[in-house]
Amino acid sequence: MIIGENSRQDDIEINVTKEKKQTNMRASTADVSLGALTPALMMSLEESIDFLEDDELLEVTPKSLRLRKKYLTHLERTRKNRQ
């Protein structure tokens, strides 16, 4: 799924299922940035279609609208960009 916007043109590859590493040494401001997350955007069908890029799809179900990449893995996207 698409989980956010990037201010730059390229996509950021992340794994949202990996948890944050817990160590004894932390920066004093490291955990402060977690509270600054913006809430999810609730978009209508028309807004979702306008938001789509060329390499993205919109999954429409009776209860939700989901944006996702056409090629799910980073390897598939890299192969497709080479062609």
C-alpha positions in Angstrom: 0.0 0.0 0.0 1.0 3.6 -0.4 1.5 5.0 3.1 2.6 8.6 2.5 3.8 11.3 0.2 7.4 12.2 -0.6 8.3 15.8 -1.3 10.8 14.6 -3.9 10.1 12.8 -7.2 11.4 9.4 -6.3 9.8 6.8 -4.1 11.1 5.7 -0.7 11.3 2.0 -0.1 10.2 1.1 3.5 8.9 -1.9 5.3 6.1 -0.8 7.7 6.0 -4.2 9.3 9.5 -3.9 10.8 9.5 -2.6 14.3 11.7 0.2 15.6 15.0 -1.1 17.1 15.0 -0.7 20.8 18.4 0.1 22.3 19.6 1.6 25.5 21.2 4.6 23.7 18.8 7.1 22.2 19.1 10.7 21.1 17.0 13.1 23.2 15.0 14.2 20.2 14.6 10.8 18.4 11.2 9.9 19.9 9.8 13.5 19.7 9.4 13.2 15.9 7.0 10.2 16.3 4.3 12.5 17.6 4.4 14.7 14.5 2.7 12.2 12.2 -0.1 13.7 10.1 -3.4 11.8 10.1 -4.5 9.7 7.1 -6.3 11.5 4.3 -9.8 10.3 3.7 -10.3 10.8 -0.1 -13.3 10.3 -2.2 -13.2 8.2 -5.4 -12.6 11.2 -7.6 -9.8 12.5 -5.3 -8.2 9.1 -5.3 -8.2 8.9 -9.1 -6.7 12.4 -9.3 -4.0 11.4 -6.8 -2.8 8.3 -8.8 0.6 8.2 -10.5 1.3 6.2 -13.6 2.7 3.2 -11.6 -0.1 3.0 -9.1 -3.5 1.3 -9.0 -6.7 2.0 -7.1 -8.5 -1.0 -5.4 -12.1 -0.3 -4.9 -14.2 -2.4 -2.5 -17.6 -1.8 -1.0 -16.0 -0.5 2.3 -12.7 1.1 1.2 -10.5 2.6 -1.4 -6.9 1.5 -1.4 -4.0 2.9 -3.3 -1.1 0.6 -4.2 1.8 0.2 -6.5 1.3 -1.7 -9.8 4.4 -3.7 -9.2 4.5 -4.7 -5.5 8.2 -5.5 -4.9 11.1 -3.2 -5.4 12.7 -5.8 -7.7 9.7 -5.8 -10.0 9.6 -2.0 -10.1 13.4 -1.9 -10.9 13.0 -4.5 -13.7 10.0 -2.6 -15.2 11.9 0.7 -15.2 14.8 -0.8 -17.1 12.6 -1.8 -20.1 
